[in-house]
Amino acid sequence: MEVNPNNSMAHGAPADEHAHGHSHDHHDHDHDDNFWSKYIFSTDHKMIAKQYLNVAIFMGFLAMFMSLIFRMQLAWPDAKLPFLSDVIGKWGKDGKLDPGFYLALVTIHGTIMVFFVLTAGLSGTFSNLLIPLQLGARDMASGFLNALSFWFFALSSVIMLSSLVIESGPASCGWTIYPPLSALPQAIPGSGLGMTLWLVSMVFFIASSLLGSINYIATIINLRTKGMAMTRMPLTIWAFFITAILGVLSFPVLLAAALLLVFDRSFGTSFYLSDIFIDGAPLDHAGGSPILFQHLFWFLGHPEVYIVLLPALGLASEVISVNSRKPIFGYKAMIGSMLVIAFLSFVVWGHHMFITGMNPFLGSVFVFTTLLVAIPSAVKVFNYITTLWRGNIQFTPQILFAIGLVSTFITGGLTGIILGDSALDINIHDTYFVVAHFHIVMGSSAIFGMFAGVYHWFPKMYGRMMNKKLGYIHFWLTIIGLYGTFFPMHFLGLAGVPRRYYANTAYAGFENLININHVVSIFAIIGGLAQFIFLFNFYYSIKNGKKSSQNPWKSNTLEWTAPVEHIHGNWPGAIPEVHRWPYDYGKPGAKEDFICQTVPYSETPESNTPHDH
Amino acid sequence: MNILLILAVVFGTLVLVRLANVAALASKLSGENEEAEQESANRWNSIGMISFLIIGLIVMIYMMTQYLPLTLPKAASEHGEAIDGLMKINWIVLFVTFFITQILLFTFAFKYRYNKNRRSFYFHDNNKLEAIWTIIPTIILAALITTGMKEWNDITNKSASMKGIVVQIYAKQFDFTVRYAGKDNKLGGSFFRRITDTNPLGVDSSDAATADDMVAKELVLPKGAEVQLMINSRDVIHSVYLPHFRVQMNAVPGMTTRFAFKPTITTAEMQKETGNPKFQYVMLCNKICGVAHYNMQMTVRIVEPAEYEEWLKTQSAVFPVEQAVAPAPADSAATSMAK
Ligand code: HEM
Ligand SMILES: [Cu+2]
Ligand SMILES: [Cu+2]
């Protein structure tokens, strides 16, 4: 059956993009494959991975576009931008951005970036694609749950986006949705229907995330091929495994926090509310605590940043090792540090709350645990750098992005040491210093990891190669754009500029900072435009890219032993068996500079070391 | 700033031109010689790595020379000086780490580009190295943690001690009100159910401590005196942020938060210090609190103690004597919030 890529299909659903890239592998279809079961209700992990990726790309561009709108507002607060009213209607009347809608844009930008792009997009794409393929499994433990997970995600995306077009506007109290602001429509219009939609969307999102994570964990534990001991798993899989565990343990807490907020909003309970006088009247809520919400939120919120980061680090480990033709340095230390980071991430949430009025002694405890995280993080950085040392680096776009990741991980991690120190946090909490910090360490690193992953595994997903030259240009403009955007923001923070401000014009002391805001916004626009190079490259290559060979990067891992053409079950014959770890690159004595995991030691007497057996 | 933009544009075009050259060159050979194509990509990208490092560091240092002078002036409070000192030590440690790691990262990337006649060094474990870079960060962090915690304890212990001039900061959408405790240095009790148009803070008029309380729309404090802020909010969370004094504490409905500090530089002195005759200290709201969040602020003035006493005399009492006092609502839960 041939599918016309331009066939009518689910309108607007980004999932229909798959039809394009996928039209080449139709000769492998089972006879009962029809269009719907193949592209829409597919339970095949490779298809689900691509569905996640395409939705994430769509959402990512949307969120980036939002950030460009509010960056223009911050840099040119007096300018009229005539196109605004065309794009956002009444919120941009006469070319002026509405202050309430500014907050809405910031909120939805943050929500989409953190959850939809870097949680669902990153884990959803690469866990789905790589767990079965790198472990030698025919598919996920449960294909059905997997498909369900994607569709919950798609539904939650639609609900989140629908809040953009309602009369009272989307949620606008920040992605952290602190009550009472998020609980009281009297306090801000976005806390009406917009907030309801936000909460409903997140409930589906959490369900999706949990279904996905449980599936990843089950698959990794149960479906490894013969010989694939846990200690022979590629670091990507370790990263996805630990990420999934973090998700399972922390997302339910966010769900609980959100449900209690729903109760406070709609059923008159007082979990988070007390002693409030608003709109000329006292409210009946008594005995609740807004701080409770913050504890619950950050109990998820901090692990969340590692849910975002660990998969990116895992992808970078693999990409750096493969492309520098050298084993990853400190394989066991990498696993160990990820485990330590994951554990610590559950006991540091209070560093977001030093100045909320939380008990100061608790503050000290959280300083201690927070700064401990720097140790395993430092180990990881040194291991990446040592992997590059005396390597034989093939500069593909993916290793550029992976190196970019290490660079931003260092830069952002270091400013984290300042923010984690409660005494120093007093004066920079909630300023642009924080915005700079988390965009570099979480935003940029994770985005770089994601790009590294896309460039590296594109051939696995679509059977074709992306254009490398466009990839290089994309990388260089992106890293310049990101550093240029987020590095100067530190100075705004050190000047005391609060975040979530619609304009910095109300206090005369901020007037001389407008130059910095210009620089930031100009680089943001450069970086933003550069993403269109990627967009073009991605979709153009799906159709027109050069056909990929089976193992284009000369990699050791199992996914490259599967045929280029996708088939259900991944391998046409028996599942490959594994005989060694995944990082035998540049082994002395070996015929080539890589030895696939499927090659037994008995076939490589020339390169075996005394430890190999 | 213009130089900066020019630099960025120049670097950007340089990269583009280089890449375009590579692209043109490579496309000539394309198909025939993929290896040569990759080789030239390796060359240009590894050069890109080292250039990015060098130019990046130069731009970074240049930005610091331009932008650091625009950041906050020296701390105007006692603990603020300590925080700034601590910050300096942290910056030194971080910059050293930053330079070492970024330089290693990008130089290795530059130096070890692919050469088909060479094999990478098969090197995947070294316990000694790994122990070194676990232990050294641990020691450095231990030092940072202990100094940071000591400072934090000093600051928060002071806030708990309740010494000094008691001042309430009362936040609501979208302004602050200041209430001075008066001679007894005790704030009269307040409760949100008592709030009316004439009693916006919900103060308890029957409380003896209320009588000498005064309200103001400007925060004026004497230089050199310990000040105890008692922070409340009536609607959503706000944050009392006094950047020049390194003071920040959230205003949370339903509870009282505190922050103690000692201003050390008057507004007039700071105007000289910054060379800006219009300089004013400010209190900003620093927790998203609604549409006009960006506009929620209050001017802060630090004056000599004598001037402060004079100013205080001109402030209005919470309940001016002639004003008929509304009876307190019959609400037994009306506990005093600010005790
Ligand atoms: C195109 C690149 C981006 C630009 C120019 C940008 C810019 C900004 C700016 C200016 C803010 C608002 C700060 C404020 O007013 O508080 C913001 C908020 C935020 N951004 Fe981005 N951003 C970008 C990409 C990302 C990425 C990749 C992430 C993923 C982690 C991200 C996550 C967030 C979050 C979580 C917030 C906070 C939202 C809130 O305050 O509730 N952004 N961004
Ligand atoms: Cu955190
Ligand atoms: Cu406020």
Tab-separated table of C-alpha atoms in Angstrom, chain A residues 287-572:
chain	number	residue	atom	x	y	z
A	287	GLY	CA	-5.850	27.581	57.858
A	288	GLY	CA	-4.143	26.794	54.571
A	289	SER	CA	-0.566	27.619	53.648
A	290	PRO	CA	0.737	28.892	50.321
A	291	ILE	CA	4.124	27.535	51.351
A	292	LEU	CA	2.748	23.995	51.345
A	293	PHE	CA	2.137	24.296	47.633
A	294	GLN	CA	5.693	25.388	47.062
A	295	HIS	CA	7.023	22.377	48.926
A	296	LEU	CA	4.890	20.037	46.855
A	297	PHE	CA	5.614	21.826	43.603
A	298	TRP	CA	9.368	21.838	44.033
A	299	PHE	CA	9.418	18.274	45.223
A	300	LEU	CA	8.597	17.591	41.607
A	301	GLY	CA	10.124	20.783	40.287
A	302	HIS	CA	13.691	20.056	41.157
A	303	PRO	CA	13.796	16.412	40.020
A	304	GLU	CA	12.097	17.797	36.925
A	305	VAL	CA	15.202	19.718	35.957
A	306	TYR	CA	17.096	16.438	36.040
A	307	ILE	CA	14.304	14.713	34.151
A	308	VAL	CA	15.092	17.309	31.521
A	309	LEU	CA	18.840	17.134	31.848
A	310	LEU	CA	19.760	13.479	32.353
A	311	PRO	CA	18.514	12.229	28.979
A	312	ALA	CA	20.444	15.063	27.370
A	313	LEU	CA	23.575	14.037	29.257
A	314	GLY	CA	23.017	10.423	28.264
A	315	LEU	CA	22.695	11.317	24.603
A	316	ALA	CA	25.807	13.470	24.855
A	317	SER	CA	27.803	10.612	26.407
A	318	GLU	CA	27.017	8.362	23.492
A	319	VAL	CA	27.539	11.037	20.853
A	320	ILE	CA	30.851	12.209	22.306
A	321	SER	CA	32.203	8.707	22.596
A	322	VAL	CA	31.160	7.623	19.103
A	323	ASN	CA	32.367	10.764	17.403
A	324	SER	CA	35.660	11.060	19.209
A	325	ARG	CA	36.237	7.377	18.432
A	326	LYS	CA	37.171	6.746	22.032
A	327	PRO	CA	35.488	4.959	24.920
A	328	ILE	CA	33.566	7.168	27.296
A	329	PHE	CA	35.845	7.875	30.202
A	330	GLY	CA	34.665	6.496	33.541
A	331	TYR	CA	31.653	4.486	32.409
A	332	LYS	CA	30.933	3.326	35.960
A	333	ALA	CA	31.547	6.790	37.400
A	334	MET	CA	29.085	8.189	34.873
A	335	ILE	CA	26.415	5.770	36.050
A	336	GLY	CA	27.301	6.370	39.675
A	337	SER	CA	27.160	10.126	39.319
A	338	MET	CA	23.793	9.940	37.601
A	339	LEU	CA	22.473	7.809	40.461
A	340	VAL	CA	23.845	10.225	43.050
A	341	ILE	CA	22.410	13.219	41.185
A	342	ALA	CA	19.059	11.466	40.966
A	343	PHE	CA	19.036	10.679	44.657
A	344	LEU	CA	20.120	14.158	45.687
A	345	SER	CA	17.562	15.744	43.401
A	346	PHE	CA	14.877	14.621	45.841
A	347	VAL	CA	16.392	16.372	48.825
A	348	VAL	CA	17.235	19.793	47.438
A	349	TRP	CA	13.841	21.251	46.563
A	350	GLY	CA	14.020	23.846	49.337
A	351	HIS	CA	16.694	25.819	47.493
A	352	HIS	CA	13.831	27.385	45.587
A	353	MET	CA	12.314	28.565	48.854
A	354	PHE	CA	15.089	30.168	50.914
A	355	ILE	CA	13.274	33.462	51.213
A	356	THR	CA	9.689	32.303	51.407
A	357	GLY	CA	9.678	32.432	55.161
A	358	MET	CA	10.555	28.759	55.449
A	359	ASN	CA	12.410	27.908	58.644
A	360	PRO	CA	15.988	29.208	58.249
A	361	PHE	CA	17.421	26.003	59.663
A	362	LEU	CA	15.761	24.072	56.850
A	363	GLY	CA	17.425	26.576	54.566
A	364	SER	CA	20.830	25.491	55.838
A	365	VAL	CA	20.028	21.833	55.234
A	366	PHE	CA	19.064	22.581	51.673
A	367	VAL	CA	22.241	24.563	51.094
A	368	PHE	CA	24.200	21.534	52.144
A	369	THR	CA	22.369	19.025	49.947
A	370	THR	CA	22.268	21.419	47.006
A	371	LEU	CA	25.962	22.100	46.918
A	372	LEU	CA	26.613	18.354	47.156
A	373	VAL	CA	25.022	17.975	43.725
A	374	ALA	CA	27.962	19.891	42.336
A	375	ILE	CA	30.289	16.964	43.057
A	376	PRO	CA	28.758	14.316	40.785
A	377	SER	CA	28.143	17.063	38.235
A	378	ALA	CA	31.816	17.986	38.293
A	379	VAL	CA	32.738	14.319	37.861
A	380	LYS	CA	30.572	14.138	34.770
A	381	VAL	CA	32.130	17.252	33.277
A	382	PHE	CA	35.671	16.020	33.853
A	383	ASN	CA	34.753	12.673	32.344
A	384	TYR	CA	33.421	14.317	29.195
A	385	ILE	CA	36.522	16.428	28.866
A	386	THR	CA	38.770	13.416	29.380
A	387	THR	CA	36.841	11.533	26.748
A	388	LEU	CA	37.737	14.235	24.241
A	389	TRP	CA	41.366	14.241	25.351
A	390	ARG	CA	43.488	12.338	22.828
A	391	GLY	CA	40.394	11.347	20.957
A	392	ASN	CA	40.096	11.260	17.204
A	393	ILE	CA	37.216	13.618	16.743
A	394	GLN	CA	34.947	13.459	13.720
A	395	PHE	CA	33.195	16.803	13.712
A	396	THR	CA	29.655	15.895	12.907
A	397	PRO	CA	26.875	18.313	13.880
A	398	GLN	CA	25.919	16.058	16.776
A	399	ILE	CA	29.278	16.216	18.531
A	400	LEU	CA	29.308	19.983	18.137
A	401	PHE	CA	26.019	20.109	19.979
A	402	ALA	CA	27.283	17.647	22.578
A	403	ILE	CA	30.358	19.789	23.220
A	404	GLY	CA	28.059	22.800	23.401
A	405	LEU	CA	26.102	20.927	26.044
A	406	VAL	CA	29.188	20.343	28.159
A	407	SER	CA	30.057	24.019	27.865
A	408	THR	CA	26.635	25.292	28.924
A	409	PHE	CA	26.397	22.641	31.627
A	410	ILE	CA	29.593	24.042	33.128
A	411	THR	CA	28.573	27.677	32.814
A	412	GLY	CA	25.094	27.218	34.197
A	413	GLY	CA	26.210	24.754	36.827
A	414	LEU	CA	28.668	27.242	38.256
A	415	THR	CA	26.084	29.969	38.716
A	416	GLY	CA	23.966	27.329	40.407
A	417	ILE	CA	26.545	27.203	43.175
A	418	ILE	CA	25.785	30.851	43.876
A	419	LEU	CA	22.036	30.369	43.805
A	420	GLY	CA	22.283	27.313	46.017
A	421	ASP	CA	24.057	29.318	48.694
A	422	SER	CA	21.167	30.753	50.684
A	423	ALA	CA	23.044	33.835	51.872
A	424	LEU	CA	23.920	34.764	48.296
A	425	ASP	CA	20.492	33.814	47.005
A	426	ILE	CA	18.849	36.516	49.121
A	427	ASN	CA	19.689	39.225	46.668
A	428	ILE	CA	19.442	37.382	43.370
A	429	HIS	CA	16.461	35.174	43.974
A	430	ASP	CA	13.749	35.782	41.365
A	431	THR	CA	15.953	38.161	39.405
A	432	TYR	CA	17.250	37.799	35.884
A	433	PHE	CA	20.248	36.029	37.350
A	434	VAL	CA	17.966	33.058	37.898
A	435	VAL	CA	16.550	33.367	34.404
A	436	ALA	CA	20.101	33.355	33.045
A	437	HIS	CA	21.123	30.411	35.199
A	438	PHE	CA	18.325	28.036	34.330
A	439	HIS	CA	18.233	28.921	30.669
A	440	ILE	CA	21.892	28.046	30.380
A	441	VAL	CA	22.053	24.962	32.544
A	442	MET	CA	18.657	23.503	31.811
A	443	GLY	CA	17.387	25.220	28.694
A	444	SER	CA	20.506	25.362	26.575
A	445	SER	CA	22.079	22.110	27.740
A	446	ALA	CA	18.933	20.103	27.243
A	447	ILE	CA	18.204	21.701	23.890
A	448	PHE	CA	21.780	20.996	22.787
A	449	GLY	CA	21.409	17.399	23.948
A	450	MET	CA	18.200	17.108	22.022
A	451	PHE	CA	19.762	18.470	18.839
A	452	ALA	CA	22.742	16.159	19.279
A	453	GLY	CA	20.290	13.300	19.525
A	454	VAL	CA	18.303	14.365	16.501
A	455	TYR	CA	21.348	14.750	14.247
A	456	HIS	CA	22.829	11.458	15.446
A	457	TRP	CA	19.732	9.277	15.256
A	458	PHE	CA	17.978	10.946	12.353
A	459	PRO	CA	19.227	8.198	10.029
A	460	LYS	CA	17.757	5.651	12.408
A	461	MET	CA	14.425	7.442	12.457
A	462	TYR	CA	14.036	8.349	8.806
A	463	GLY	CA	16.563	6.204	6.954
A	464	ARG	CA	18.189	9.299	5.497
A	465	MET	CA	20.942	11.718	6.452
A	466	MET	CA	20.478	15.320	7.450
A	467	ASN	CA	22.593	17.864	5.649
A	468	LYS	CA	25.770	18.335	7.657
A	469	LYS	CA	26.679	21.776	6.422
A	470	LEU	CA	23.357	23.192	7.449
A	471	GLY	CA	23.900	21.399	10.720
A	472	TYR	CA	27.206	23.212	11.274
A	473	ILE	CA	25.693	26.590	10.528
A	474	HIS	CA	22.783	25.745	12.796
A	475	PHE	CA	25.124	24.866	15.638
A	476	TRP	CA	27.333	27.919	15.422
A	477	LEU	CA	24.478	30.365	15.205
A	478	THR	CA	22.688	28.589	18.023
A	479	ILE	CA	25.552	28.607	20.471
A	480	ILE	CA	26.325	32.247	19.675
A	481	GLY	CA	22.656	33.101	19.998
A	482	LEU	CA	22.249	31.289	23.301
A	483	TYR	CA	25.330	32.626	25.019
A	484	GLY	CA	24.630	36.085	23.640
A	485	THR	CA	21.095	35.936	24.992
A	486	PHE	CA	21.660	34.432	28.370
A	487	PHE	CA	25.126	35.547	29.435
A	488	PRO	CA	24.254	39.271	29.610
A	489	MET	CA	21.137	38.425	31.617
A	490	HIS	CA	23.398	37.749	34.596
A	491	PHE	CA	24.230	41.440	34.717
A	492	LEU	CA	20.553	42.375	34.748
A	493	GLY	CA	20.152	40.091	37.734
A	494	LEU	CA	23.161	41.558	39.479
A	495	ALA	CA	21.628	44.982	38.883
A	496	GLY	CA	18.580	43.797	40.790
A	497	VAL	CA	16.127	43.484	37.907
A	498	PRO	CA	13.243	41.209	38.911
A	499	ARG	CA	11.990	38.540	36.540
A	500	ARG	CA	8.420	38.456	35.302
A	501	TYR	CA	8.418	42.228	34.869
A	502	TYR	CA	6.549	43.511	31.858
A	503	ALA	CA	8.844	46.523	31.674
A	504	ASN	CA	11.748	47.926	33.626
A	505	THR	CA	10.639	51.483	33.228
A	506	ALA	CA	8.971	52.072	36.582
A	507	TYR	CA	12.199	52.454	38.561
A	508	ALA	CA	14.581	55.089	37.253
A	509	GLY	CA	17.584	53.104	38.476
A	510	PHE	CA	17.023	50.540	35.723
A	511	GLU	CA	17.083	53.024	32.878
A	512	ASN	CA	20.731	52.548	32.024
A	513	LEU	CA	20.184	48.801	31.563
A	514	ILE	CA	18.311	49.188	28.326
A	515	ASN	CA	21.506	48.536	26.356
A	516	ILE	CA	21.850	45.122	27.898
A	517	ASN	CA	18.260	44.398	27.007
A	518	HIS	CA	18.969	45.348	23.407
A	519	VAL	CA	21.940	43.005	23.222
A	520	VAL	CA	19.933	40.173	24.760
A	521	SER	CA	17.043	40.595	22.381
A	522	ILE	CA	19.200	40.899	19.290
A	523	PHE	CA	21.006	37.680	20.085
A	524	ALA	CA	17.699	36.021	20.899
A	525	ILE	CA	16.454	36.938	17.443
A	526	ILE	CA	19.643	35.616	15.822
A	527	GLY	CA	19.347	32.365	17.743
A	528	GLY	CA	15.671	32.124	16.962
A	529	LEU	CA	16.153	32.618	13.237
A	530	ALA	CA	18.871	29.969	13.221
A	531	GLN	CA	16.304	27.398	14.260
A	532	PHE	CA	14.611	27.760	10.903
A	533	ILE	CA	17.747	26.337	9.318
A	534	PHE	CA	17.161	23.285	11.453
A	535	LEU	CA	13.479	23.159	10.625
A	536	PHE	CA	14.225	23.253	6.938
A	537	ASN	CA	17.014	20.703	7.197
A	538	PHE	CA	14.864	18.327	9.216
A	539	TYR	CA	11.825	18.247	6.978
A	540	TYR	CA	13.766	18.563	3.759
A	541	SER	CA	15.985	15.642	4.694
A	542	ILE	CA	13.068	13.427	5.619
A	543	LYS	CA	12.119	13.467	1.973
A	544	ASN	CA	15.289	14.328	0.126
A	545	GLY	CA	18.185	13.502	2.393
A	546	LYS	CA	20.880	11.177	1.185
A	547	LYS	CA	19.968	7.550	1.904
A	548	SER	CA	21.632	6.367	5.056
A	549	SER	CA	23.892	3.375	5.228
A	550	GLN	CA	23.177	0.902	7.988
A	551	ASN	CA	25.813	2.193	10.382
A	552	PRO	CA	26.591	5.734	9.241
A	553	TRP	CA	28.603	6.764	12.299
A	554	LYS	CA	30.497	3.469	12.725
A	555	SER	CA	28.845	2.892	16.035
A	556	ASN	CA	28.986	-0.108	18.365
A	557	THR	CA	25.482	-0.141	19.676
A	558	LEU	CA	22.718	-2.482	18.609
A	559	GLU	CA	20.398	-0.006	16.901
A	560	TRP	CA	22.818	0.110	13.989
A	561	THR	CA	22.618	-3.637	13.467
A	562	ALA	CA	18.952	-3.285	12.590
A	563	PRO	CA	18.105	-2.695	8.939
A	564	VAL	CA	17.643	0.869	7.745
A	565	GLU	CA	14.111	0.105	6.677
A	566	HIS	CA	11.845	0.017	9.684
A	567	ILE	CA	10.095	-3.236	10.381
A	568	HIS	CA	7.926	-4.330	13.236
A	569	GLY	CA	10.126	-6.213	15.639
A	570	ASN	CA	13.221	-4.291	14.544
A	571	TRP	CA	15.362	-7.232	13.377
A	572	PRO	CA	14.252	-9.479	10.521
